[in-house]
């Protein structure tokens, strides 16, 4: 069960934005990721709780950011309920999309798990609903994912396979790389792995 800490920063000027203390693990029905998000000063800012089924579909999502909350799941595409800070109004949404995304590294692992790409195969298009900080506003985004490299490295705890994905935002054409090993993000724009207390889990 990997446990660790990511630092989140502005990908353009590297301004620190938050730290995400996480743990994740595969289970009999899929994979689960939970985390607590703090400000650079250590103040609580929110949390992430994401569960996937064995095919990589989101069967449960719960996000908190400040007083805002989102609960969602895969249903007729993806469906969610977003609650305002006062808790008096809730808005529902449904989009014909494959999954969710956002600032948490969990969503990169989840998308890679959903797509199950093979090295050097054609890029795959995916539609995602993104919840943007700090108010968890939903936005539909289209991306293209390709697995461009996969290398195995020898470590003290056994072989470690690192996958490099090229992700393209289809509305702007902007491209970036995401490096994953198992269910841990090693590096991505705005994300750095700072601590890892146990080896990543391997998906079957």
PDB file of C-alpha atoms in Angstrom:
ATOM      1  CA  UNK A   1       0.000   0.000   0.000  1.00  0.00           C
ATOM      2  CA  UNK A   2       1.936   3.059  -1.188  1.00  0.00           C
ATOM      3  CA  UNK A   3       1.918   6.059   1.124  1.00  0.00           C
ATOM      4  CA  UNK A   4       3.642   9.320   0.409  1.00  0.00           C
ATOM      5  CA  UNK A   5       3.494  12.996  -0.367  1.00  0.00           C
ATOM      6  CA  UNK A   6       3.206  14.988  -3.555  1.00  0.00           C
ATOM      7  CA  UNK A   7       3.998  18.670  -3.893  1.00  0.00           C
ATOM      8  CA  UNK A   8       1.739  20.633  -6.235  1.00  0.00           C
ATOM      9  CA  UNK A   9       2.968  23.822  -7.875  1.00  0.00           C
ATOM     10  CA  UNK A  10       2.156  26.204 -10.707  1.00  0.00           C
ATOM     11  CA  UNK A  11       3.645  24.515 -13.806  1.00  0.00           C
ATOM     12  CA  UNK A  12       4.636  27.880 -15.287  1.00  0.00           C
ATOM     13  CA  UNK A  13       6.419  29.712 -12.477  1.00  0.00           C
ATOM     14  CA  UNK A  14       6.690  26.851  -9.919  1.00  0.00           C
ATOM     15  CA  UNK A  15       4.834  28.780  -7.214  1.00  0.00           C
ATOM     16  CA  UNK A  16       4.003  26.234  -4.455  1.00  0.00           C
ATOM     17  CA  UNK A  17       0.262  25.581  -4.303  1.00  0.00           C
ATOM     18  CA  UNK A  18      -0.322  22.622  -1.993  1.00  0.00           C
ATOM     19  CA  UNK A  19       0.886  19.310  -0.653  1.00  0.00           C
ATOM     20  CA  UNK A  20      -1.072  16.091  -1.011  1.00  0.00           C
ATOM     21  CA  UNK A  21      -0.528  13.321   1.557  1.00  0.00           C
ATOM     22  CA  UNK A  22      -1.837  10.104   0.032  1.00  0.00           C
ATOM     23  CA  UNK A  23      -2.239   6.371   0.298  1.00  0.00           C
ATOM     24  CA  UNK A  24      -3.579   4.025  -2.362  1.00  0.00           C
ATOM     25  CA  UNK A  25      -3.975   0.318  -3.001  1.00  0.00           C
ATOM     26  CA  UNK A  26      -5.560  -2.169  -5.391  1.00  0.00           C
ATOM     27  CA  UNK A  27      -8.362  -4.276  -3.987  1.00  0.00           C
ATOM     28  CA  UNK A  28     -10.662  -7.121  -5.015  1.00  0.00           C
ATOM     29  CA  UNK A  29     -12.899  -4.768  -7.003  1.00  0.00           C
ATOM     30  CA  UNK A  30     -10.385  -2.261  -8.359  1.00  0.00           C
ATOM     31  CA  UNK A  31      -8.267   0.536  -6.840  1.00  0.00           C
ATOM     32  CA  UNK A  32      -8.745   3.216  -4.187  1.00  0.00           C
ATOM     33  CA  UNK A  33      -6.869   6.455  -3.508  1.00  0.00           C
ATOM     34  CA  UNK A  34      -7.383   8.727  -0.502  1.00  0.00           C
ATOM     35  CA  UNK A  35      -5.517  11.903   0.386  1.00  0.00           C
ATOM     36  CA  UNK A  36      -5.511  15.041   2.480  1.00  0.00           C
ATOM     37  CA  UNK A  37      -4.526  18.307   0.819  1.00  0.00           C
ATOM     38  CA  UNK A  38      -2.767  21.060   2.762  1.00  0.00           C
ATOM     39  CA  UNK A  39      -1.500  24.515   1.899  1.00  0.00           C
ATOM     40  CA  UNK A  40       2.286  25.120   1.757  1.00  0.00           C
ATOM     41  CA  UNK A  41       1.915  26.478   5.307  1.00  0.00           C
ATOM     42  CA  UNK A  42       0.282  23.249   6.484  1.00  0.00           C
ATOM     43  CA  UNK A  43      -3.363  24.387   6.680  1.00  0.00           C
ATOM     44  CA  UNK A  44      -6.030  21.872   5.657  1.00  0.00           C
ATOM     45  CA  UNK A  45      -7.413  22.663   2.192  1.00  0.00           C
ATOM     46  CA  UNK A  46      -9.364  19.604   1.132  1.00  0.00           C
ATOM     47  CA  UNK A  47      -9.381  15.884   0.437  1.00  0.00           C
ATOM     48  CA  UNK A  48      -9.688  13.317  -2.347  1.00  0.00           C
ATOM     49  CA  UNK A  49     -11.352   9.900  -2.201  1.00  0.00           C
ATOM     50  CA  UNK A  50     -11.455   8.021  -5.518  1.00  0.00           C
ATOM     51  CA  UNK A  51     -12.409   4.393  -6.138  1.00  0.00           C
ATOM     52  CA  UNK A  52     -12.144   2.616  -9.497  1.00  0.00           C
ATOM     53  CA  UNK A  53     -13.654  -0.666 -10.571  1.00  0.00           C
ATOM     54  CA  UNK A  54     -11.543  -3.385 -12.173  1.00  0.00           C
ATOM     55  CA  UNK A  55     -11.953  -1.756 -15.604  1.00  0.00           C
ATOM     56  CA  UNK A  56     -10.709   1.612 -14.349  1.00  0.00           C
ATOM     57  CA  UNK A  57     -14.110   3.315 -14.250  1.00  0.00           C
ATOM     58  CA  UNK A  58     -14.818   5.717 -11.361  1.00  0.00           C
ATOM     59  CA  UNK A  59     -17.365   4.022  -9.118  1.00  0.00           C
ATOM     60  CA  UNK A  60     -17.023   6.618  -6.341  1.00  0.00           C
ATOM     61  CA  UNK A  61     -15.518  10.087  -6.186  1.00  0.00           C
ATOM     62  CA  UNK A  62     -15.633  12.487  -3.261  1.00  0.00           C
ATOM     63  CA  UNK A  63     -13.750  15.777  -3.418  1.00  0.00           C
ATOM     64  CA  UNK A  64     -13.555  18.536  -0.807  1.00  0.00           C
ATOM     65  CA  UNK A  65     -11.987  21.953  -1.354  1.00  0.00           C
ATOM     66  CA  UNK A  66     -12.650  24.531   1.347  1.00  0.00           C
ATOM     67  CA  UNK A  67     -16.403  24.340   1.931  1.00  0.00           C
ATOM     68  CA  UNK A  68     -17.138  22.932  -1.534  1.00  0.00           C
ATOM     69  CA  UNK A  69     -17.907  19.262  -2.082  1.00  0.00           C
ATOM     70  CA  UNK A  70     -18.394  17.017  -5.102  1.00  0.00           C
ATOM     71  CA  UNK A  71     -19.671  13.445  -5.147  1.00  0.00           C
ATOM     72  CA  UNK A  72     -19.644  11.567  -8.436  1.00  0.00           C
ATOM     73  CA  UNK A  73     -19.553   8.224 -10.224  1.00  0.00           C
ATOM     74  CA  UNK A  74     -19.739   6.648 -13.664  1.00  0.00           C
ATOM     75  CA  UNK A  75     -23.432   6.559 -14.597  1.00  0.00           C
ATOM     76  CA  UNK A  76     -24.708   7.309 -18.111  1.00  0.00           C
ATOM     77  CA  UNK A  77     -21.273   8.752 -18.725  1.00  0.00           C
ATOM     78  CA  UNK A  78     -20.288  10.487 -15.498  1.00  0.00           C
ATOM     79  CA  UNK A  79     -22.682  12.020 -12.991  1.00  0.00           C
ATOM     80  CA  UNK A  80     -21.984  14.262 -10.011  1.00  0.00           C
ATOM     81  CA  UNK A  81     -23.528  16.487  -7.358  1.00  0.00           C
ATOM     82  CA  UNK A  82     -21.717  19.688  -6.361  1.00  0.00           C
ATOM     83  CA  UNK A  83     -22.647  21.372  -3.083  1.00  0.00           C
ATOM     84  CA  UNK A  84     -22.087  25.064  -2.390  1.00  0.00           C
ATOM     85  CA  UNK A  85     -20.360  26.431   0.737  1.00  0.00           C
ATOM     86  CA  UNK A  86     -23.649  27.125   2.556  1.00  0.00           C
ATOM     87  CA  UNK A  87     -24.959  23.631   1.897  1.00  0.00           C
ATOM     88  CA  UNK A  88     -28.307  25.052   0.828  1.00  0.00           C
ATOM     89  CA  UNK A  89     -28.046  24.509  -2.914  1.00  0.00           C
ATOM     90  CA  UNK A  90     -26.805  21.443  -4.761  1.00  0.00           C
ATOM     91  CA  UNK A  91     -26.316  21.257  -8.509  1.00  0.00           C
ATOM     92  CA  UNK A  92     -26.314  18.011 -10.467  1.00  0.00           C
ATOM     93  CA  UNK A  93     -24.484  17.303 -13.682  1.00  0.00           C
ATOM     94  CA  UNK A  94     -24.215  14.474 -16.205  1.00  0.00           C
ATOM     95  CA  UNK A  95     -21.877  14.406 -19.202  1.00  0.00           C
ATOM     96  CA  UNK A  96     -21.165  11.723 -21.789  1.00  0.00           C
ATOM     97  CA  UNK A  97     -17.565  11.408 -20.660  1.00  0.00           C
ATOM     98  CA  UNK A  98     -15.258   8.554 -19.726  1.00  0.00           C
ATOM     99  CA  UNK A  99     -14.093   9.674 -16.279  1.00  0.00           C
ATOM    100  CA  UNK A 100     -13.122  12.588 -14.027  1.00  0.00           C
ATOM    101  CA  UNK A 101      -9.942  14.622 -13.709  1.00  0.00           C
ATOM    102  CA  UNK A 102      -8.550  17.463 -11.612  1.00  0.00           C
ATOM    103  CA  UNK A 103      -5.416  18.668  -9.865  1.00  0.00           C
ATOM    104  CA  UNK A 104      -4.852  15.489  -7.828  1.00  0.00           C
ATOM    105  CA  UNK A 105      -2.238  13.026  -9.152  1.00  0.00           C
ATOM    106  CA  UNK A 106      -4.852  10.329  -8.550  1.00  0.00           C
ATOM    107  CA  UNK A 107      -6.627  11.301 -11.755  1.00  0.00           C
ATOM    108  CA  UNK A 108      -3.523  10.677 -13.887  1.00  0.00           C
ATOM    109  CA  UNK A 109      -3.217   7.153 -12.510  1.00  0.00           C
ATOM    110  CA  UNK A 110      -6.964   6.634 -13.001  1.00  0.00           C
ATOM    111  CA  UNK A 111      -6.914   7.762 -16.647  1.00  0.00           C
ATOM    112  CA  UNK A 112      -3.925   5.565 -17.466  1.00  0.00           C
ATOM    113  CA  UNK A 113      -5.669   2.650 -15.764  1.00  0.00           C
ATOM    114  CA  UNK A 114      -8.855   3.281 -17.743  1.00  0.00           C
ATOM    115  CA  UNK A 115      -7.111   3.460 -21.124  1.00  0.00           C
ATOM    116  CA  UNK A 116      -4.706   0.520 -20.635  1.00  0.00           C
ATOM    117  CA  UNK A 117      -2.464   1.675 -23.471  1.00  0.00           C
ATOM    118  CA  UNK A 118       0.371  -0.352 -24.972  1.00  0.00           C
ATOM    119  CA  UNK A 119       3.738   1.138 -25.941  1.00  0.00           C
ATOM    120  CA  UNK A 120       3.896   2.852 -29.321  1.00  0.00           C
ATOM    121  CA  UNK A 121       0.229   2.234 -30.105  1.00  0.00           C
ATOM    122  CA  UNK A 122      -1.908   4.968 -31.630  1.00  0.00           C
ATOM    123  CA  UNK A 123      -2.944   7.830 -29.369  1.00  0.00           C
ATOM    124  CA  UNK A 124      -6.356   7.433 -27.725  1.00  0.00           C
ATOM    125  CA  UNK A 125      -8.851  10.237 -27.282  1.00  0.00           C
ATOM    126  CA  UNK A 126     -10.605  10.556 -23.933  1.00  0.00           C
ATOM    127  CA  UNK A 127     -13.274  12.949 -22.654  1.00  0.00           C
ATOM    128  CA  UNK A 128     -13.047  13.911 -18.986  1.00  0.00           C
ATOM    129  CA  UNK A 129     -14.913  16.153 -16.561  1.00  0.00           C
ATOM    130  CA  UNK A 130     -12.407  18.317 -14.695  1.00  0.00           C
ATOM    131  CA  UNK A 131     -13.131  19.878 -11.298  1.00  0.00           C
ATOM    132  CA  UNK A 132     -11.029  23.013 -10.995  1.00  0.00           C
ATOM    133  CA  UNK A 133      -9.796  24.510  -7.751  1.00  0.00           C
ATOM    134  CA  UNK A 134     -10.649  26.308  -5.582  1.00  0.00           C
ATOM    135  CA  UNK A 135     -14.431  25.925  -6.036  1.00  0.00           C
ATOM    136  CA  UNK A 136     -14.560  22.537  -7.826  1.00  0.00           C
ATOM    137  CA  UNK A 137     -16.220  24.028 -10.914  1.00  0.00           C
ATOM    138  CA  UNK A 138     -16.880  21.309 -13.530  1.00  0.00           C
ATOM    139  CA  UNK A 139     -15.459  21.641 -17.044  1.00  0.00           C
ATOM    140  CA  UNK A 140     -15.465  19.080 -19.864  1.00  0.00           C
ATOM    141  CA  UNK A 141     -12.064  18.540 -21.480  1.00  0.00           C
ATOM    142  CA  UNK A 142     -10.888  16.374 -24.374  1.00  0.00           C
ATOM    143  CA  UNK A 143      -7.418  14.872 -24.265  1.00  0.00           C
ATOM    144  CA  UNK A 144      -5.273  12.521 -26.312  1.00  0.00           C
ATOM    145  CA  UNK A 145      -3.118   9.979 -24.478  1.00  0.00           C
ATOM    146  CA  UNK A 146      -0.261   7.893 -25.908  1.00  0.00           C
ATOM    147  CA  UNK A 147       2.178   5.566 -24.136  1.00  0.00           C
ATOM    148  CA  UNK A 148       5.453   6.601 -25.759  1.00  0.00           C
ATOM    149  CA  UNK A 149       7.996   4.730 -23.630  1.00  0.00           C
ATOM    150  CA  UNK A 150       8.211   2.012 -20.984  1.00  0.00           C
ATOM    151  CA  UNK A 151      11.461   1.173 -19.194  1.00  0.00           C
ATOM    152  CA  UNK A 152      12.231  -1.289 -16.404  1.00  0.00           C
ATOM    153  CA  UNK A 153      14.801  -0.333 -13.785  1.00  0.00           C
ATOM    154  CA  UNK A 154      16.434  -2.546 -11.159  1.00  0.00           C
ATOM    155  CA  UNK A 155      15.823  -1.404  -7.560  1.00  0.00           C
ATOM    156  CA  UNK A 156      16.434  -2.816  -4.088  1.00  0.00           C
ATOM    157  CA  UNK A 157      12.781  -3.889  -3.912  1.00  0.00           C
ATOM    158  CA  UNK A 158      12.723  -5.481  -7.373  1.00  0.00           C
ATOM    159  CA  UNK A 159      12.188  -4.352 -10.969  1.00  0.00           C
ATOM    160  CA  UNK A 160      10.389  -1.013 -11.371  1.00  0.00           C
ATOM    161  CA  UNK A 161       8.668  -0.210 -14.662  1.00  0.00           C
ATOM    162  CA  UNK A 162       8.315   3.467 -15.537  1.00  0.00           C
ATOM    163  CA  UNK A 163       5.785   4.427 -18.216  1.00  0.00           C
ATOM    164  CA  UNK A 164       5.957   7.746 -20.051  1.00  0.00           C
ATOM    165  CA  UNK A 165       2.700   9.090 -21.466  1.00  0.00           C
ATOM    166  CA  UNK A 166       2.303  11.995 -23.840  1.00  0.00           C
ATOM    167  CA  UNK A 167      -0.885  13.901 -23.044  1.00  0.00           C
ATOM    168  CA  UNK A 168      -2.297  16.461 -25.475  1.00  0.00           C
ATOM    169  CA  UNK A 169      -5.049  18.962 -24.700  1.00  0.00           C
ATOM    170  CA  UNK A 170      -7.161  18.813 -27.847  1.00  0.00           C
ATOM    171  CA  UNK A 171      -8.584  22.326 -27.459  1.00  0.00           C
ATOM    172  CA  UNK A 172      -5.169  24.030 -27.349  1.00  0.00           C
ATOM    173  CA  UNK A 173      -2.746  21.445 -28.744  1.00  0.00           C
ATOM    174  CA  UNK A 174      -0.540  21.800 -25.645  1.00  0.00           C
ATOM    175  CA  UNK A 175       1.461  18.642 -24.912  1.00  0.00           C
ATOM    176  CA  UNK A 176       3.137  17.398 -21.778  1.00  0.00           C
ATOM    177  CA  UNK A 177       4.637  14.209 -20.386  1.00  0.00           C
ATOM    178  CA  UNK A 178       3.431  12.137 -17.440  1.00  0.00           C
ATOM    179  CA  UNK A 179       5.682   9.516 -15.830  1.00  0.00           C
ATOM    180  CA  UNK A 180       3.980   6.741 -13.854  1.00  0.00           C
ATOM    181  CA  UNK A 181       5.160   3.626 -12.106  1.00  0.00           C
ATOM    182  CA  UNK A 182       2.322   1.371 -11.027  1.00  0.00           C
ATOM    183  CA  UNK A 183      -0.137   3.548  -9.117  1.00  0.00           C
ATOM    184  CA  UNK A 184       2.301   6.358  -8.330  1.00  0.00           C
ATOM    185  CA  UNK A 185       3.041   9.507 -10.341  1.00  0.00           C
ATOM    186  CA  UNK A 186       6.783  10.132 -10.532  1.00  0.00           C
ATOM    187  CA  UNK A 187       6.540  13.434 -12.399  1.00  0.00           C
ATOM    188  CA  UNK A 188       4.009  15.514 -14.308  1.00  0.00           C
ATOM    189  CA  UNK A 189       3.448  19.237 -14.910  1.00  0.00           C
ATOM    190  CA  UNK A 190       2.798  20.839 -11.531  1.00  0.00           C
ATOM    191  CA  UNK A 191       3.362  17.570  -9.651  1.00  0.00           C
ATOM    192  CA  UNK A 192       6.438  16.162  -7.921  1.00  0.00           C
ATOM    193  CA  UNK A 193       6.696  13.052  -5.778  1.00  0.00           C
ATOM    194  CA  UNK A 194       8.445  14.148  -2.579  1.00  0.00           C
ATOM    195  CA  UNK A 195       8.130  11.058  -0.360  1.00  0.00           C
ATOM    196  CA  UNK A 196       7.217   7.415  -0.903  1.00  0.00           C
ATOM    197  CA  UNK A 197       7.184   5.065   2.083  1.00  0.00           C
ATOM    198  CA  UNK A 198       6.586   1.798   0.222  1.00  0.00           C
ATOM    199  CA  UNK A 199       6.877   0.550  -3.383  1.00  0.00           C
ATOM    200  CA  UNK A 200       4.114   1.291  -5.892  1.00  0.00           C
ATOM    201  CA  UNK A 201       1.415  -1.308  -6.418  1.00  0.00           C
ATOM    202  CA  UNK A 202       1.432  -3.175  -9.699  1.00  0.00           C
ATOM    203  CA  UNK A 203      -1.764  -3.500 -11.655  1.00  0.00           C
ATOM    204  CA  UNK A 204      -2.552  -6.906 -13.058  1.00  0.00           C
TER     205      UNK A 204
END
